[in-house]
mmCIF file of C-alpha atoms and ligand atoms in Angstrom:
data_model
loop_
_atom_site.group_PDB
_atom_site.id
_atom_site.type_symbol
_atom_site.label_atom_id
_atom_site.label_comp_id
_atom_site.label_asym_id
_atom_site.label_seq_id
_atom_site.Cartn_x
_atom_site.Cartn_y
_atom_site.Cartn_z
ATOM 1 C CA MET A 1 0.000 0.000 0.000
ATOM 2 C CA SER A 2 1.272 3.464 -0.768
ATOM 3 C CA ASN A 3 0.736 6.277 1.696
ATOM 4 C CA ARG A 4 -0.236 8.718 -1.044
ATOM 5 C CA LEU A 5 -3.670 10.246 -0.458
ATOM 6 C CA PRO A 6 -5.886 9.408 -3.449
ATOM 7 C CA LEU A 7 -6.934 12.432 -5.499
ATOM 8 C CA ILE A 8 -10.211 12.545 -7.390
ATOM 9 C CA ALA A 9 -10.194 15.566 -9.693
ATOM 10 C CA GLY A 10 -13.133 16.879 -11.703
ATOM 11 C CA ASN A 11 -12.189 18.879 -14.804
ATOM 12 C CA TRP A 12 -15.342 20.702 -15.833
ATOM 13 C CA LYS A 13 -13.747 22.071 -19.020
ATOM 14 C CA MET A 14 -15.828 24.897 -20.588
ATOM 15 C CA ASN A 15 -19.058 23.918 -18.842
ATOM 16 C CA LEU A 16 -21.223 25.583 -16.171
ATOM 17 C CA ASP A 17 -21.494 29.303 -15.394
ATOM 18 C CA HIS A 18 -20.929 30.494 -11.840
ATOM 19 C CA GLN A 19 -24.518 29.903 -10.760
ATOM 20 C CA GLN A 20 -24.563 26.394 -12.161
ATOM 21 C CA ALA A 21 -21.181 25.839 -10.501
ATOM 22 C CA ILE A 22 -22.595 26.697 -7.083
ATOM 23 C CA ALA A 23 -25.543 24.373 -7.631
ATOM 24 C CA LEU A 24 -23.259 21.486 -8.623
ATOM 25 C CA VAL A 25 -20.866 21.907 -5.698
ATOM 26 C CA GLN A 26 -23.768 22.107 -3.233
ATOM 27 C CA LYS A 27 -25.401 19.014 -4.686
ATOM 28 C CA LEU A 28 -22.121 17.141 -4.643
ATOM 29 C CA ALA A 29 -21.538 18.006 -0.986
ATOM 30 C CA TRP A 30 -25.094 16.987 -0.028
ATOM 31 C CA THR A 31 -24.798 13.720 -1.904
ATOM 32 C CA LEU A 32 -21.501 12.880 -0.210
ATOM 33 C CA ASN A 33 -22.738 13.954 3.228
ATOM 34 C CA ASP A 34 -25.900 11.854 2.835
ATOM 35 C CA ALA A 35 -23.736 8.868 1.990
ATOM 36 C CA GLY A 36 -21.666 9.412 5.147
ATOM 37 C CA HIS A 37 -18.543 10.090 3.081
ATOM 38 C CA ASP A 38 -15.218 10.131 4.893
ATOM 39 C CA TYR A 39 -13.609 13.297 3.502
ATOM 40 C CA LYS A 40 -10.238 12.427 4.996
ATOM 41 C CA SER A 41 -9.893 9.191 3.036
ATOM 42 C CA VAL A 42 -9.549 10.887 -0.343
ATOM 43 C CA GLU A 43 -8.893 14.390 -1.641
ATOM 44 C CA THR A 44 -11.623 15.734 -3.897
ATOM 45 C CA ALA A 45 -10.814 18.631 -6.195
ATOM 46 C CA VAL A 46 -12.961 20.550 -8.655
ATOM 47 C CA PHE A 47 -11.578 22.480 -11.632
ATOM 48 C CA PRO A 48 -14.237 24.972 -12.758
ATOM 49 C CA PRO A 49 -13.798 27.618 -15.480
ATOM 50 C CA PHE A 50 -11.984 30.796 -14.354
ATOM 51 C CA THR A 51 -15.200 32.823 -14.072
ATOM 52 C CA ASP A 52 -16.582 30.346 -11.494
ATOM 53 C CA LEU A 53 -13.553 30.194 -9.217
ATOM 54 C CA ARG A 54 -14.492 33.069 -6.931
ATOM 55 C CA SER A 55 -18.039 31.764 -6.371
ATOM 56 C CA VAL A 56 -16.901 28.210 -5.716
ATOM 57 C CA GLN A 57 -14.130 29.398 -3.385
ATOM 58 C CA THR A 58 -16.605 31.506 -1.386
ATOM 59 C CA LEU A 59 -19.042 28.590 -1.099
ATOM 60 C CA ILE A 60 -16.381 26.069 -0.067
ATOM 61 C CA ASP A 61 -15.106 28.535 2.517
ATOM 62 C CA ALA A 62 -18.476 29.556 3.939
ATOM 63 C CA ASP A 63 -19.903 26.026 4.145
ATOM 64 C CA LYS A 64 -16.575 24.454 5.143
ATOM 65 C CA ILE A 65 -16.818 21.918 2.346
ATOM 66 C CA GLU A 66 -13.690 19.780 2.195
ATOM 67 C CA PHE A 67 -13.044 20.156 -1.529
ATOM 68 C CA SER A 68 -9.852 21.514 -3.022
ATOM 69 C CA LEU A 69 -10.045 24.081 -5.770
ATOM 70 C CA GLY A 70 -8.232 23.799 -9.083
ATOM 71 C CA ALA A 71 -7.945 25.964 -12.195
ATOM 72 C CA GLN A 72 -7.772 24.631 -15.738
ATOM 73 C CA ASP A 73 -4.782 26.642 -16.936
ATOM 74 C CA LEU A 74 -2.461 29.524 -16.027
ATOM 75 C CA SER A 75 -0.218 31.932 -17.856
ATOM 76 C CA LYS A 76 3.509 31.366 -17.999
ATOM 77 C CA HIS A 77 3.882 35.133 -17.538
ATOM 78 C CA GLU A 78 3.797 37.128 -14.310
ATOM 79 C CA SER A 79 1.637 40.083 -15.372
ATOM 80 C CA GLY A 80 1.402 42.694 -18.086
ATOM 81 C CA ALA A 81 0.249 42.955 -21.683
ATOM 82 C CA PHE A 82 -1.043 39.413 -22.195
ATOM 83 C CA THR A 83 -4.703 39.962 -23.041
ATOM 84 C CA GLY A 84 -6.949 37.168 -21.879
ATOM 85 C CA GLU A 85 -4.366 35.396 -19.748
ATOM 86 C CA ILE A 86 -4.591 34.570 -16.028
ATOM 87 C CA ALA A 87 -1.562 34.813 -13.753
ATOM 88 C CA GLY A 88 -0.662 32.215 -11.150
ATOM 89 C CA SER A 89 -0.684 34.950 -8.493
ATOM 90 C CA PHE A 90 -4.377 35.657 -9.206
ATOM 91 C CA LEU A 91 -5.203 31.988 -8.691
ATOM 92 C CA LYS A 92 -3.228 31.786 -5.471
ATOM 93 C CA LYS A 93 -5.169 34.785 -4.109
ATOM 94 C CA LEU A 94 -8.387 32.783 -4.628
ATOM 95 C CA ASP A 95 -7.083 29.832 -2.585
ATOM 96 C CA VAL A 96 -6.665 27.768 -5.705
ATOM 97 C CA LYS A 97 -4.505 24.766 -4.824
ATOM 98 C CA PHE A 98 -4.101 22.898 -8.114
ATOM 99 C CA VAL A 99 -3.763 23.966 -11.725
ATOM 100 C CA LEU A 100 -3.985 21.767 -14.818
ATOM 101 C CA VAL A 101 -0.987 22.187 -17.071
ATOM 102 C CA GLY A 102 -0.676 20.780 -20.573
ATOM 103 C CA HIS A 103 -4.121 19.219 -20.864
ATOM 104 C CA SER A 104 -4.312 17.540 -24.263
ATOM 105 C CA GLU A 105 -6.993 20.018 -25.350
ATOM 106 C CA ARG A 106 -4.550 22.881 -24.625
ATOM 107 C CA ARG A 107 -1.746 21.007 -26.355
ATOM 108 C CA SER A 108 -3.777 20.402 -29.493
ATOM 109 C CA TYR A 109 -6.081 23.462 -29.781
ATOM 110 C CA HIS A 110 -3.642 26.037 -28.398
ATOM 111 C CA ASN A 111 -0.384 24.595 -29.676
ATOM 112 C CA GLU A 112 1.069 24.136 -26.216
ATOM 113 C CA ASN A 113 4.296 22.253 -26.699
ATOM 114 C CA ASP A 114 6.595 20.780 -24.052
ATOM 115 C CA GLU A 115 8.399 24.102 -23.697
ATOM 116 C CA VAL A 116 5.195 25.968 -22.866
ATOM 117 C CA VAL A 117 4.133 23.205 -20.476
ATOM 118 C CA GLN A 118 7.509 23.423 -18.723
ATOM 119 C CA ALA A 119 7.172 27.217 -18.401
ATOM 120 C CA LYS A 120 3.642 26.900 -17.009
ATOM 121 C CA THR A 121 4.866 24.267 -14.551
ATOM 122 C CA ALA A 122 7.537 26.756 -13.438
ATOM 123 C CA ALA A 123 4.888 29.485 -13.029
ATOM 124 C CA ALA A 124 2.791 27.127 -10.888
ATOM 125 C CA PHE A 125 5.782 26.293 -8.647
ATOM 126 C CA LYS A 126 6.646 29.963 -8.359
ATOM 127 C CA HIS A 127 3.192 30.804 -7.004
ATOM 128 C CA GLY A 128 2.873 27.821 -4.698
ATOM 129 C CA LEU A 129 0.283 26.080 -6.875
ATOM 130 C CA ILE A 130 0.423 22.329 -7.457
ATOM 131 C CA PRO A 131 0.581 21.682 -11.201
ATOM 132 C CA VAL A 132 -1.400 18.690 -12.418
ATOM 133 C CA ILE A 133 0.744 17.937 -15.438
ATOM 134 C CA CYS A 134 -1.298 16.143 -18.087
ATOM 135 C CA VAL A 135 0.494 13.727 -20.377
ATOM 136 C CA GLY A 136 -0.666 11.133 -22.862
ATOM 137 C CA GLU A 137 -0.256 9.647 -26.312
ATOM 138 C CA THR A 138 -2.469 9.965 -29.364
ATOM 139 C CA LEU A 139 -3.738 6.868 -31.131
ATOM 140 C CA GLU A 140 -1.065 7.289 -33.810
ATOM 141 C CA GLU A 141 1.669 7.602 -31.182
ATOM 142 C CA LEU A 142 0.290 4.547 -29.400
ATOM 143 C CA GLU A 143 0.554 2.547 -32.617
ATOM 144 C CA ASN A 144 4.052 3.823 -33.451
ATOM 145 C CA GLU A 145 5.731 3.991 -30.060
ATOM 146 C CA GLY A 146 3.599 2.025 -27.601
ATOM 147 C CA ALA A 147 1.755 3.536 -24.662
ATOM 148 C CA ALA A 148 4.470 4.772 -22.313
ATOM 149 C CA ALA A 149 7.010 6.568 -24.540
ATOM 150 C CA VAL A 150 5.153 9.834 -25.080
ATOM 151 C CA PRO A 151 3.785 10.224 -21.522
ATOM 152 C CA VAL A 152 7.257 9.569 -20.082
ATOM 153 C CA ARG A 153 8.847 12.060 -22.497
ATOM 154 C CA GLN A 154 6.243 14.728 -21.729
ATOM 155 C CA THR A 155 6.618 14.186 -17.972
ATOM 156 C CA LEU A 156 10.394 14.567 -18.055
ATOM 157 C CA ALA A 157 10.157 17.650 -20.286
ATOM 158 C CA ALA A 158 7.724 19.365 -17.909
ATOM 159 C CA LEU A 159 9.954 18.597 -14.921
ATOM 160 C CA ALA A 160 13.259 19.594 -16.529
ATOM 161 C CA ASN A 161 15.246 22.722 -15.690
ATOM 162 C CA HIS A 162 13.566 23.817 -12.475
ATOM 163 C CA ALA A 163 15.855 25.137 -9.760
ATOM 164 C CA GLU A 164 13.736 23.148 -7.341
ATOM 165 C CA LEU A 165 10.686 20.964 -7.827
ATOM 166 C CA GLY A 166 7.615 21.845 -5.821
ATOM 167 C CA GLU A 167 4.826 19.325 -5.251
ATOM 168 C CA PHE A 168 3.264 18.187 -8.513
ATOM 169 C CA VAL A 169 0.764 15.633 -9.772
ATOM 170 C CA ILE A 170 0.927 13.747 -13.069
ATOM 171 C CA ALA A 171 -2.269 12.861 -14.903
ATOM 172 C CA TYR A 172 -1.843 10.142 -17.495
ATOM 173 C CA GLU A 173 -4.597 10.638 -20.036
ATOM 174 C CA PRO A 174 -4.344 8.720 -23.300
ATOM 175 C CA VAL A 175 -5.637 11.247 -25.839
ATOM 176 C CA TRP A 176 -7.620 8.510 -27.579
ATOM 177 C CA ALA A 177 -9.540 7.872 -24.337
ATOM 178 C CA ILE A 178 -10.628 11.447 -23.581
ATOM 179 C CA GLY A 179 -14.315 12.074 -24.116
ATOM 180 C CA THR A 180 -14.546 9.088 -26.452
ATOM 181 C CA GLY A 181 -15.937 6.424 -24.158
ATOM 182 C CA LYS A 182 -12.844 4.338 -24.970
ATOM 183 C CA VAL A 183 -10.858 3.525 -21.854
ATOM 184 C CA ALA A 184 -7.440 2.079 -21.276
ATOM 185 C CA THR A 185 -7.674 -1.176 -19.334
ATOM 186 C CA PRO A 186 -6.713 -0.877 -15.660
ATOM 187 C CA GLU A 187 -3.605 -2.956 -16.441
ATOM 188 C CA GLU A 188 -2.533 -0.639 -19.279
ATOM 189 C CA ALA A 189 -3.106 2.437 -17.117
ATOM 190 C CA ALA A 190 -1.172 0.946 -14.197
ATOM 191 C CA GLN A 191 1.744 -0.027 -16.443
ATOM 192 C CA VAL A 192 2.117 3.450 -17.885
ATOM 193 C CA CYS A 193 1.781 5.073 -14.439
ATOM 194 C CA ALA A 194 4.521 2.730 -13.166
ATOM 195 C CA LYS A 195 6.799 3.681 -16.077
ATOM 196 C CA ILE A 196 6.223 7.377 -15.395
ATOM 197 C CA ARG A 197 7.103 6.846 -11.720
ATOM 198 C CA GLU A 198 10.267 4.956 -12.663
ATOM 199 C CA ALA A 199 11.306 7.746 -15.004
ATOM 200 C CA ILE A 200 10.783 10.361 -12.265
ATOM 201 C CA ALA A 201 12.869 8.241 -9.875
ATOM 202 C CA ASP A 202 15.702 8.002 -12.425
ATOM 203 C CA ALA A 203 15.656 11.639 -13.506
ATOM 204 C CA HIS A 204 15.012 13.152 -10.067
ATOM 205 C CA SER A 205 14.945 10.904 -7.027
ATOM 206 C CA PRO A 206 13.180 7.834 -5.657
ATOM 207 C CA GLU A 207 11.807 10.064 -2.864
ATOM 208 C CA VAL A 208 10.186 12.474 -5.314
ATOM 209 C CA ALA A 209 8.800 9.530 -7.296
ATOM 210 C CA ALA A 210 7.405 7.874 -4.172
ATOM 211 C CA ALA A 211 5.712 11.082 -3.017
ATOM 212 C CA THR A 212 4.119 11.975 -6.368
ATOM 213 C CA ARG A 213 0.497 11.225 -7.088
ATOM 214 C CA ILE A 214 -0.047 9.832 -10.573
ATOM 215 C CA LEU A 215 -3.620 9.815 -11.842
ATOM 216 C CA TYR A 216 -5.372 8.123 -14.747
ATOM 217 C CA GLY A 217 -7.849 10.045 -16.881
ATOM 218 C CA GLY A 218 -9.995 9.331 -19.926
ATOM 219 C CA SER A 219 -13.670 8.298 -19.859
ATOM 220 C CA VAL A 220 -13.639 7.477 -16.140
ATOM 221 C CA LYS A 221 -17.093 6.803 -14.632
ATOM 222 C CA ALA A 222 -18.430 5.481 -11.327
ATOM 223 C CA ALA A 223 -18.818 2.099 -12.996
ATOM 224 C CA ASN A 224 -15.167 1.725 -14.056
ATOM 225 C CA VAL A 225 -13.210 3.745 -11.466
ATOM 226 C CA ALA A 226 -12.612 0.882 -9.034
ATOM 227 C CA GLY A 227 -10.618 -1.069 -11.626
ATOM 228 C CA PHE A 228 -8.107 1.760 -12.024
ATOM 229 C CA LEU A 229 -7.739 2.457 -8.327
ATOM 230 C CA LYS A 230 -7.146 -1.153 -7.356
ATOM 231 C CA SER A 231 -3.566 -0.766 -8.535
ATOM 232 C CA THR A 232 -1.196 0.923 -6.087
ATOM 233 C CA GLU A 233 0.405 2.592 -9.123
ATOM 234 C CA VAL A 234 -2.681 4.725 -9.768
ATOM 235 C CA ASP A 235 -3.280 7.353 -7.087
ATOM 236 C CA GLY A 236 -6.523 8.797 -8.356
ATOM 237 C CA VAL A 237 -8.388 9.905 -11.448
ATOM 238 C CA LEU A 238 -8.918 13.026 -13.531
ATOM 239 C CA VAL A 239 -12.527 13.047 -14.647
ATOM 240 C CA GLY A 240 -14.061 15.185 -17.400
ATOM 241 C CA GLY A 241 -17.617 14.474 -18.535
ATOM 242 C CA ALA A 242 -18.644 12.439 -15.490
ATOM 243 C CA SER A 243 -17.631 15.252 -13.106
ATOM 244 C CA LEU A 244 -20.560 17.389 -14.314
ATOM 245 C CA ASP A 245 -23.117 15.079 -12.711
ATOM 246 C CA ALA A 246 -23.202 15.236 -8.897
ATOM 247 C CA GLU A 247 -24.429 11.659 -8.373
ATOM 248 C CA GLU A 248 -21.964 10.212 -10.841
ATOM 249 C CA PHE A 249 -19.000 12.179 -9.517
ATOM 250 C CA ALA A 250 -19.962 11.328 -5.916
ATOM 251 C CA GLY A 251 -19.929 7.675 -6.984
ATOM 252 C CA ILE A 252 -16.371 8.144 -8.261
ATOM 253 C CA VAL A 253 -15.241 9.970 -5.103
ATOM 254 C CA ARG A 254 -16.602 7.029 -3.077
ATOM 255 C CA PHE A 255 -14.599 4.496 -5.072
ATOM 256 C CA GLN A 256 -13.556 2.552 -1.970
ATOM 257 C CA LYS A 257 -17.134 1.412 -1.680
ATOM 258 C CA HIS A 258 -16.901 -0.223 -5.122
ATOM 259 C CA ILE A 259 -13.511 -1.749 -4.389
ATOM 260 C CA SER A 260 -14.605 -3.413 -1.181
ATOM 261 C CA LEU A 261 -17.730 -4.870 -2.785
HETATM 262 P P1 PGA B 1 -13.309 12.566 -19.957
HETATM 263 O O1 PGA B 1 -12.183 13.723 -19.895
HETATM 264 O O2 PGA B 1 -13.437 12.013 -18.568
HETATM 265 O O3 PGA B 1 -14.562 13.290 -20.415
HETATM 266 O O4 PGA B 1 -12.828 11.557 -20.927
HETATM 267 C C1 PGA B 1 -11.028 13.577 -19.127
HETATM 268 C C2 PGA B 1 -10.190 14.815 -19.219
HETATM 269 O O5 PGA B 1 -10.084 15.410 -20.301
HETATM 270 O O6 PGA B 1 -9.584 15.267 -18.219
#
């Protein structure tokens, strides 16, 4: 057994305005409370759009809901003439804990290459945010290079050239499994997560590798989450579509229930 606290992260993508965000977080908390959820057994994080962050932060704070807050992206810059961008310092001020970096949708629709992902990782460290570095291979890369090569390469690139590494999370999301209903098997996911951990141990240190949470993402639902989390290599999941439904996401957060059944 690892002593890493499982992390269940809900990436809402470009869904839900701030009023809908409040409704979802409230419903999620009620659903979990009704089920007698043990909030200490797993960390639950939500990643709403930027315009929802303030409302969700206020709600979490006021109602003392034990959810962590995440943002979906950040700028690599500090401040200044970068129209439309959001600085890490702004996120930190809103008690944001995590920030997604290098999600495959950013890599493909916004041309974010490994260099940009590395710079955004540095910006997250600088502002005391925990980057959730997303890595994963396309179907073509899977066929040409196998499953682990690209995620390992992307992980090492994001972690290279930092004076010091802060805490970070890796999310292994095969691009071919995101929003498609196609999932990697639990064995495939665990193998790639293990390879990523080995690569971190070699390039950095066994201590850093042992402390790092590595998640699986791609078409995760309440019905399939237990398979992924049975492996000690997989420390949680990054959930897109299924995180928009309170009952479904609560079912994922309560994965232990499925595992013990
Ligand atoms: P999905 O998305 O769960 O809808 O496949 C996962 C993600 O993009 O983080």
